[in-house]
PDB file of C-alpha atoms in Angstrom:
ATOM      1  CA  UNK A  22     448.379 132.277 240.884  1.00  0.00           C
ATOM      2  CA  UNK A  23     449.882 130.848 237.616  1.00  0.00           C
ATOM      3  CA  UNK A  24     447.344 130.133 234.829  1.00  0.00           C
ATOM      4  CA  UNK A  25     447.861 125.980 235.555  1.00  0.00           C
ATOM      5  CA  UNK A  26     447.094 126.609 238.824  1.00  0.00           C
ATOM      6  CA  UNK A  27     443.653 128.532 238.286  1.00  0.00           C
ATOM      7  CA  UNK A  28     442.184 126.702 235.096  1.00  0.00           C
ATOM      8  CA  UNK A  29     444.005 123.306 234.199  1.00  0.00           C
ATOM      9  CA  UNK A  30     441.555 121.221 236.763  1.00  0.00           C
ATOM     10  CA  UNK A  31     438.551 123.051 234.678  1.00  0.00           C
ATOM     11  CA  UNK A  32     439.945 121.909 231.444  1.00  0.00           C
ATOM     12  CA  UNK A  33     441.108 118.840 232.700  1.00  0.00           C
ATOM     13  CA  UNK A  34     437.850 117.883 234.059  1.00  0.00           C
ATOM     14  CA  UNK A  35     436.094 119.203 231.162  1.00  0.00           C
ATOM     15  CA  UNK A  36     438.188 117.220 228.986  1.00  0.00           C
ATOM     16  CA  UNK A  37     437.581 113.918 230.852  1.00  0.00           C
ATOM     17  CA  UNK A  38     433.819 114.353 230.886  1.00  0.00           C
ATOM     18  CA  UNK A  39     433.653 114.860 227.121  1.00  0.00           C
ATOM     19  CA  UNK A  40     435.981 111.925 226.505  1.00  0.00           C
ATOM     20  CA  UNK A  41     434.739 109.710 228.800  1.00  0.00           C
ATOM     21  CA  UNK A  42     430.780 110.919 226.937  1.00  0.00           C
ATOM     22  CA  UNK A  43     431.926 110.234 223.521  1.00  0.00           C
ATOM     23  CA  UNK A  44     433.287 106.519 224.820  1.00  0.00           C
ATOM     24  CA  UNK A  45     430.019 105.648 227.084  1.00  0.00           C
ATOM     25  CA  UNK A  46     427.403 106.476 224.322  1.00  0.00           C
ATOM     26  CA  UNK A  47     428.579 104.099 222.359  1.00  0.00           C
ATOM     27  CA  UNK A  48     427.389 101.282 225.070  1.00  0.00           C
ATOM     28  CA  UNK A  49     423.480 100.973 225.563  1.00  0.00           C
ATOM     29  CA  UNK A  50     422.002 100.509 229.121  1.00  0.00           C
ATOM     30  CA  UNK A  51     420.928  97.416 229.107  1.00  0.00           C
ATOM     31  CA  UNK A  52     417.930  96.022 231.111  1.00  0.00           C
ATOM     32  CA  UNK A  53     414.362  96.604 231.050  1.00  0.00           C
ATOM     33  CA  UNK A  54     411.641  98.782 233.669  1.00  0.00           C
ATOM     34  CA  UNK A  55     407.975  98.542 233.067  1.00  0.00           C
ATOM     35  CA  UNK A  56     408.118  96.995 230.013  1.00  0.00           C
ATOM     36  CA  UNK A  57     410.744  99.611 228.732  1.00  0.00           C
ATOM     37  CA  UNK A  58     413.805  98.163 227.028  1.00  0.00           C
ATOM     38  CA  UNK A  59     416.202 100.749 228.438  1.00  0.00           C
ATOM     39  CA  UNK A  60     418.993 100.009 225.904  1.00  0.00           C
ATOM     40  CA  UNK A  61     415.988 101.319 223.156  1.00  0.00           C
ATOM     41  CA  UNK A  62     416.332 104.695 224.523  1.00  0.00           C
ATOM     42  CA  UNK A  63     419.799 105.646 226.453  1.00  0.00           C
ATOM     43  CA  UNK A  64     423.134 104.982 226.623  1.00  0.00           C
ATOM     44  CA  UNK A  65     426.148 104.885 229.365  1.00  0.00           C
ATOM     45  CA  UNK A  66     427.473 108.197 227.821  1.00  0.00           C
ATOM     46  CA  UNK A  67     423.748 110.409 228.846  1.00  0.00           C
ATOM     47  CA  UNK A  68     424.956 109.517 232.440  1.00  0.00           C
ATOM     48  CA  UNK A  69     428.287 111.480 232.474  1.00  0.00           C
ATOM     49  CA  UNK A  70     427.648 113.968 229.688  1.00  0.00           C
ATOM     50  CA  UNK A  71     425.423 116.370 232.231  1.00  0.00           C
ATOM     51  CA  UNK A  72     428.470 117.488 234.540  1.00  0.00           C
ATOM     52  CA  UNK A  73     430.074 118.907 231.790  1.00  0.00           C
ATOM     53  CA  UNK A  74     427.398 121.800 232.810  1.00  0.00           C
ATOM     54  CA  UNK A  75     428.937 121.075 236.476  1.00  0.00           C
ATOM     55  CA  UNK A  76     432.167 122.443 235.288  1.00  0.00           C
ATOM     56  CA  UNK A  77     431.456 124.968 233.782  1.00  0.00           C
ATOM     57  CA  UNK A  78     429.242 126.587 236.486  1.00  0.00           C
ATOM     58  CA  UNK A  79     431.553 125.774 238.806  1.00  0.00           C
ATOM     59  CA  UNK A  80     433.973 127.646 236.810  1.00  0.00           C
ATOM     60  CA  UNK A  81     431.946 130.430 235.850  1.00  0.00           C
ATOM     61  CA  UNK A  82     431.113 130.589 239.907  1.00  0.00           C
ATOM     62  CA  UNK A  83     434.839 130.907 240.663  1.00  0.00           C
ATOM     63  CA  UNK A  84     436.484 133.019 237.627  1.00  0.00           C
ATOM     64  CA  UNK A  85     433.485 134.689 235.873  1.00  0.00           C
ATOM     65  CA  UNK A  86     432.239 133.939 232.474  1.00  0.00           C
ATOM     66  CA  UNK A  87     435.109 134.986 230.555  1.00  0.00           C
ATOM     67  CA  UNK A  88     437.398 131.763 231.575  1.00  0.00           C
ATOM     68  CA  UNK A  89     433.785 129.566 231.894  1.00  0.00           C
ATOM     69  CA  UNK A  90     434.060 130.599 227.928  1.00  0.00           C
ATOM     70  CA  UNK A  91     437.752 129.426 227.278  1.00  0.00           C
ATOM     71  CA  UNK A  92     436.962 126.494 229.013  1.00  0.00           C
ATOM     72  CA  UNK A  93     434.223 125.567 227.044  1.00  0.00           C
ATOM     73  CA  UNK A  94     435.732 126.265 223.782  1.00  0.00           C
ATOM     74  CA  UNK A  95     438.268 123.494 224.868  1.00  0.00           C
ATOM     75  CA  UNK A  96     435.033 121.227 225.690  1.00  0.00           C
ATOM     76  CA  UNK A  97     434.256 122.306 221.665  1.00  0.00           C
ATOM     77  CA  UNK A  98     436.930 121.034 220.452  1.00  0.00           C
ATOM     78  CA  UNK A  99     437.432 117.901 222.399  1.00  0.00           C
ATOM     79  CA  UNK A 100     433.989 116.898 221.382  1.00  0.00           C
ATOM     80  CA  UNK A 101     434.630 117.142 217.726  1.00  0.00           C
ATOM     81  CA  UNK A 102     437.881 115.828 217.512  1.00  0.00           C
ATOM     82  CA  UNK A 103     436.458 112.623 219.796  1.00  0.00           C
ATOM     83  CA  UNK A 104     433.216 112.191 217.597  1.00  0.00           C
ATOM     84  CA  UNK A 105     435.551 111.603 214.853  1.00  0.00           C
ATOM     85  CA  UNK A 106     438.337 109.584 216.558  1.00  0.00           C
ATOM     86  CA  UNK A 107     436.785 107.424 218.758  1.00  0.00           C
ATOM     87  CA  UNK A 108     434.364 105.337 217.173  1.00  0.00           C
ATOM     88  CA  UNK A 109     436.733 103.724 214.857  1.00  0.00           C
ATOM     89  CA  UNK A 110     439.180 103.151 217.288  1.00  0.00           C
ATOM     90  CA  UNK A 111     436.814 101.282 219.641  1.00  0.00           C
ATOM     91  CA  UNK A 112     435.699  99.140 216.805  1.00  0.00           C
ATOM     92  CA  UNK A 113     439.313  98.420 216.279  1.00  0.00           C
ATOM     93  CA  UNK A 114     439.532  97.512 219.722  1.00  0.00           C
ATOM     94  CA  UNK A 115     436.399  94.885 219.358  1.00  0.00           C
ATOM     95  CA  UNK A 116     434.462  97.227 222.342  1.00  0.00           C
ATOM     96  CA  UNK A 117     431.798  97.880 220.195  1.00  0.00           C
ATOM     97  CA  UNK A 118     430.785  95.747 216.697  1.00  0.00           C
ATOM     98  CA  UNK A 119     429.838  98.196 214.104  1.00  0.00           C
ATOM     99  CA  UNK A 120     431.947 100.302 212.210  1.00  0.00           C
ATOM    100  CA  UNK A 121     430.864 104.311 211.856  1.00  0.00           C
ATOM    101  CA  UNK A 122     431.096 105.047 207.680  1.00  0.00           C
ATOM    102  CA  UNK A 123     433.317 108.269 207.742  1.00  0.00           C
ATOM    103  CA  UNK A 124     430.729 110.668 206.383  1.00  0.00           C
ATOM    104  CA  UNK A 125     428.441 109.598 209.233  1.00  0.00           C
ATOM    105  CA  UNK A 126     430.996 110.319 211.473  1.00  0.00           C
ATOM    106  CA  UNK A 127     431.968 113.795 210.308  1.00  0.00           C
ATOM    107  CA  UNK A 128     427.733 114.505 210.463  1.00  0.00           C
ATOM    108  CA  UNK A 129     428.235 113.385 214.355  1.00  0.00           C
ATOM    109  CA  UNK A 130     431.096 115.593 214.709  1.00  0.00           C
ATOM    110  CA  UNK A 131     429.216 118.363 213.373  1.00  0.00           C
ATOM    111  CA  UNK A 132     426.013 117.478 215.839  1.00  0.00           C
ATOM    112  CA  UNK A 133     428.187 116.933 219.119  1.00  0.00           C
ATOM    113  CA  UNK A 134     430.335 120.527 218.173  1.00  0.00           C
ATOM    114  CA  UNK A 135     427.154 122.535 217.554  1.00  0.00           C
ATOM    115  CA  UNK A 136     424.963 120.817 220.350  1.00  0.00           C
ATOM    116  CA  UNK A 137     428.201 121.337 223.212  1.00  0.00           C
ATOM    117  CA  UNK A 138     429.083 125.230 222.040  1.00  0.00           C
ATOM    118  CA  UNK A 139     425.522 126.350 222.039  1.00  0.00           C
ATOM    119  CA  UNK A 140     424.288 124.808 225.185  1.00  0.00           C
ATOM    120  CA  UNK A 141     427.584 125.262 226.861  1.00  0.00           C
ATOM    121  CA  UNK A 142     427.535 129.270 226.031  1.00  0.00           C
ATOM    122  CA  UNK A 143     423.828 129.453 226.641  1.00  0.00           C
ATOM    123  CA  UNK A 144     424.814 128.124 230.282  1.00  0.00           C
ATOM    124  CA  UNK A 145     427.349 130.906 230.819  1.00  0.00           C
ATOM    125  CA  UNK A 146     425.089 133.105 229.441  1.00  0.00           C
ATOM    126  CA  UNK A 147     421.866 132.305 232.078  1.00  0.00           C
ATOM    127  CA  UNK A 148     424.264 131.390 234.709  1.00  0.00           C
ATOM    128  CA  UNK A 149     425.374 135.261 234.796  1.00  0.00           C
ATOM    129  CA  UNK A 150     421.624 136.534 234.469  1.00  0.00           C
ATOM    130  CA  UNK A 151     420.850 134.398 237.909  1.00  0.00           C
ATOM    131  CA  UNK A 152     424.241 134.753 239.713  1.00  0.00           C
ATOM    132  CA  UNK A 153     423.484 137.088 242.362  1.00  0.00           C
ATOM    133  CA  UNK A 154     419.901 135.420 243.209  1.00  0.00           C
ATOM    134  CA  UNK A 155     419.560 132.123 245.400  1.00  0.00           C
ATOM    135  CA  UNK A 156     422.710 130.023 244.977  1.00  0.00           C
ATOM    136  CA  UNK A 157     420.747 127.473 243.044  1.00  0.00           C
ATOM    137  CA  UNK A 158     419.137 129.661 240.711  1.00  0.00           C
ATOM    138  CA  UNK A 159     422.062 130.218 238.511  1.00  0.00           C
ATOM    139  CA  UNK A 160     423.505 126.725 238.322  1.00  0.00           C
ATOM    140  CA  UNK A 161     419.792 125.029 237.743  1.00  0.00           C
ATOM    141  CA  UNK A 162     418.410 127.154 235.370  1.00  0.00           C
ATOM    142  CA  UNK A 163     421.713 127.623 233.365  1.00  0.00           C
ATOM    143  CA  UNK A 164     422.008 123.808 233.096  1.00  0.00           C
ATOM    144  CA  UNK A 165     418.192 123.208 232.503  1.00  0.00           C
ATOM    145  CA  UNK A 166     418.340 125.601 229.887  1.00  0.00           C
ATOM    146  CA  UNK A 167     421.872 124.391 228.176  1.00  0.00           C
ATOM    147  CA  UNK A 168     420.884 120.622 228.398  1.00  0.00           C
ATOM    148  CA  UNK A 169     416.833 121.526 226.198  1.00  0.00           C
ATOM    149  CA  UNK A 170     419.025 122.951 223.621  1.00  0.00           C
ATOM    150  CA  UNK A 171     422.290 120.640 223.868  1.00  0.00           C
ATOM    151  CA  UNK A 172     419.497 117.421 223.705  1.00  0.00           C
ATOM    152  CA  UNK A 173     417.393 118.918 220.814  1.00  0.00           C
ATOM    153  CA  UNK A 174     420.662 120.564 218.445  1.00  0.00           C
ATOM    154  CA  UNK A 175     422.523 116.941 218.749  1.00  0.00           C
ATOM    155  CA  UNK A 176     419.543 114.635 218.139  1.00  0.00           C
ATOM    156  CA  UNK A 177     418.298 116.711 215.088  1.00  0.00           C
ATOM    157  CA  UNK A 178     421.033 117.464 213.945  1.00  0.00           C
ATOM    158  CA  UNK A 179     422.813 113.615 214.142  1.00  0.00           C
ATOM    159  CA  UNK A 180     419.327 112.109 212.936  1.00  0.00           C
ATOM    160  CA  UNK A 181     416.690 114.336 211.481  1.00  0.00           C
ATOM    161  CA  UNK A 182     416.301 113.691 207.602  1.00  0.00           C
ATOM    162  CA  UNK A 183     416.477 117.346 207.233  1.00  0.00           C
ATOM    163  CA  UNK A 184     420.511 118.085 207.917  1.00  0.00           C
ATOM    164  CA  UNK A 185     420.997 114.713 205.643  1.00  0.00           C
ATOM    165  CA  UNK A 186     423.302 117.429 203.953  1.00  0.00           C
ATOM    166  CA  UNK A 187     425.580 117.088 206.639  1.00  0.00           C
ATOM    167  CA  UNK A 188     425.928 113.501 205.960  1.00  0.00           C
ATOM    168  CA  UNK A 189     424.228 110.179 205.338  1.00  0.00           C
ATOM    169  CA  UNK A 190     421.400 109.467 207.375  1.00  0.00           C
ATOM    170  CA  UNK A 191     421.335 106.632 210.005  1.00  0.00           C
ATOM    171  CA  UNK A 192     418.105 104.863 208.184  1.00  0.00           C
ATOM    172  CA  UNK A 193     417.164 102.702 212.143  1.00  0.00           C
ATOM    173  CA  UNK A 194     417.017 106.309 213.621  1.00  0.00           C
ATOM    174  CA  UNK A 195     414.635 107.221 211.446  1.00  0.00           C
ATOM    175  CA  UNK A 196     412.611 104.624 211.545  1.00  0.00           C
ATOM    176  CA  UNK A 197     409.191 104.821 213.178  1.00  0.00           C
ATOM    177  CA  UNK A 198     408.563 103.047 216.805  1.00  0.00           C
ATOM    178  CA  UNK A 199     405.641 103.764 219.818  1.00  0.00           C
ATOM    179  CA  UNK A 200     407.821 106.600 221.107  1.00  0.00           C
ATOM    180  CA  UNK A 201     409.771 105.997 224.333  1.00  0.00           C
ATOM    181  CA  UNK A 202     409.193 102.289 222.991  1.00  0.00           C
ATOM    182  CA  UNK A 203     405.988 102.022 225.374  1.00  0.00           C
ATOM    183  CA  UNK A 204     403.414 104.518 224.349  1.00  0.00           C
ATOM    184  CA  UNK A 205     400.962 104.106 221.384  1.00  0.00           C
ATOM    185  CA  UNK A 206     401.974 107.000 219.579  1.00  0.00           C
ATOM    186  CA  UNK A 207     404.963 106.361 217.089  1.00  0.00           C
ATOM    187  CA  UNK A 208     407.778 108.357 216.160  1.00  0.00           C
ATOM    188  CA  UNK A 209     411.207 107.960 214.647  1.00  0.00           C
ATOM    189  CA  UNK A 210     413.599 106.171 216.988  1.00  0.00           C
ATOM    190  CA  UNK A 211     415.911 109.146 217.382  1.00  0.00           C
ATOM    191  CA  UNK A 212     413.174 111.101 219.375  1.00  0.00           C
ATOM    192  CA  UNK A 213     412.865 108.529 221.739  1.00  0.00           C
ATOM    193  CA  UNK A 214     416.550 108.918 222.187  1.00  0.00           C
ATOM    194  CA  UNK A 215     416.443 112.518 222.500  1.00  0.00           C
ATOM    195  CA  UNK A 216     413.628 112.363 224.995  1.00  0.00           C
ATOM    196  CA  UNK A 217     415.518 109.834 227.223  1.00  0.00           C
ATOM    197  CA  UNK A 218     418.575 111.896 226.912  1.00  0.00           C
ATOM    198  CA  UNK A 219     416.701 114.557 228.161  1.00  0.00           C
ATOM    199  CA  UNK A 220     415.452 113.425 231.178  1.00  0.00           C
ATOM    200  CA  UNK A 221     418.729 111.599 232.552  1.00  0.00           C
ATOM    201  CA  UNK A 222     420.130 114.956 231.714  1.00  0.00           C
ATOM    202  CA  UNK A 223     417.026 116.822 233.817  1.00  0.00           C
ATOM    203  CA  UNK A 224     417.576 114.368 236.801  1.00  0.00           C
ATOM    204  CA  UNK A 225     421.243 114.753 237.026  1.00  0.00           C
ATOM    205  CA  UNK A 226     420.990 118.744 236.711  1.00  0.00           C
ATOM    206  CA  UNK A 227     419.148 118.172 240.278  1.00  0.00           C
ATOM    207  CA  UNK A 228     421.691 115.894 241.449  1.00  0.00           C
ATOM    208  CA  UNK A 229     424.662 118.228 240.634  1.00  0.00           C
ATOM    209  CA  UNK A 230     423.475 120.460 243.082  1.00  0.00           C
ATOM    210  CA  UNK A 231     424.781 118.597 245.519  1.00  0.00           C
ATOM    211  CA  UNK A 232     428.625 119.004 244.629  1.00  0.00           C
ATOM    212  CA  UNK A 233     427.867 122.211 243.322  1.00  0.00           C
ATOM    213  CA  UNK A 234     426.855 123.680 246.591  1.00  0.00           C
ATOM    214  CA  UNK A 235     429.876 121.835 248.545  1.00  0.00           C
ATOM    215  CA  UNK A 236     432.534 122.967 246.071  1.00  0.00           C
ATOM    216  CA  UNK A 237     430.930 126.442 245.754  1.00  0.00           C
ATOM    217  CA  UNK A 238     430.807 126.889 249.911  1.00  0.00           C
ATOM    218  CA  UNK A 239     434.119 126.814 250.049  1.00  0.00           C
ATOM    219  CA  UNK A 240     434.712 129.777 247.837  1.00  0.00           C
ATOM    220  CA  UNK A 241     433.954 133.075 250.269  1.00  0.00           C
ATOM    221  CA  UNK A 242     434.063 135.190 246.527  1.00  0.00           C
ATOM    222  CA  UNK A 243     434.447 134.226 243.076  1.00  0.00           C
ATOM    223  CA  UNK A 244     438.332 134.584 242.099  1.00  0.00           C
ATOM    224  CA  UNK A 245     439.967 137.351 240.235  1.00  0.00           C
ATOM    225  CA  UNK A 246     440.428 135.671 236.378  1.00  0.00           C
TER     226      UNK A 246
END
């Protein structure tokens, strides 16, 4: 089997989910539940950023963790080279109406890379602890565990006041609001955000069983890499 043939729909898929992320967060949900202005909270991109863990357990399932690795690494760099490309060329296009400054786009680079490689590698890394248990072990966990750190290394990293080394901070991030915009308790804007990130990212982890278990059936044993 020639090397297109065994990884290119991994990368290719993993490629398109990371794109198609660093497009959709630009675009709040708009609408409101309970009182809860959604587009305070989550954007487009926190629906199709989770099955980026889909690949790569799917890929990990079928040719072990060394090619779940190379695929990820080409997730990596996707993700930074979109952080810094894409913004500006949306606002070009009049899709979205604010312009990124450059240093705050470099910080956001820096976020997305770290936040992807850790949480992507952390998934390998759990997946292949779990593999030989129940068939959803390994693909739940792994993504559970990747998506807490992916969630909590981009938001603090993009937002916190303490990385403002990395670049300017985003001063309505950090800004204090009644967290999740409904509860009394206030915090700054961007842990709302991470918190709502979080749990589309928990929901869809459930969800992506679903596929994973269909695509996975029809592999009788994982592939020779």
């Amino acid at each position: 089997m020639s090397f297109l043939t065994r990884y290119l729909p991994f990368v290719a898929a993993m490629a398109v989910v990371v794109v198609a992320s660093n497009i959709l967060v630009q675009f709040p949900l708009q609408g409101e539940v309970a009182g809860l202005a959604l587009a305070d909270v989550l954007t487009w991109g926190a629906f199709t950023y989770p099955f980026s863990f889909l690949i790569t357990d799917l890929a990990n399932r079928r040719y072990g963790p060394s090619v779940a690795r190379r695929i990820v690494f080409v997730g990596f760099m996707t993700a930074v080279v979109c952080s810094i490309l894409i913004p500006p060329l949306l606002f070009r296009l009049g899709l979205i109406e604010f312009d990124t400054a450059a240093a705050r786009l470099v910080r956001i680079a820096c976020a997305s890379g770290a936040a992807f490689l850790s949480a992507q590698l952390l998934d390998v890394t759990v997946f292949n602890w779990l593999r030989r248990q129940s068939w959803w072990r390994a693909p739940i966990f792994g993504t559970l565990a990747g998506s807490v750190v992916d969630t909590a290394v981009f938001f603090s990293v993009a937002f916190a006041a303490a990385f403002a080394l990395l670049g300017p901070d985003d001063g309505f991030a950090l800004e204090t609001a009644p967290l999740m915009g409904v509860f009394s308790v206030e915090a700054a804007r961007w842990v709302s955000w991470a918190l709502g990130d979080l749990t589309v990212k928990l929901a869809i982890a459930v969800f992506a069983l679903i596929p994973y278990r269909l695509i996975a059936a029809r592999w009788s044993q994982p592939a020779v890499a």
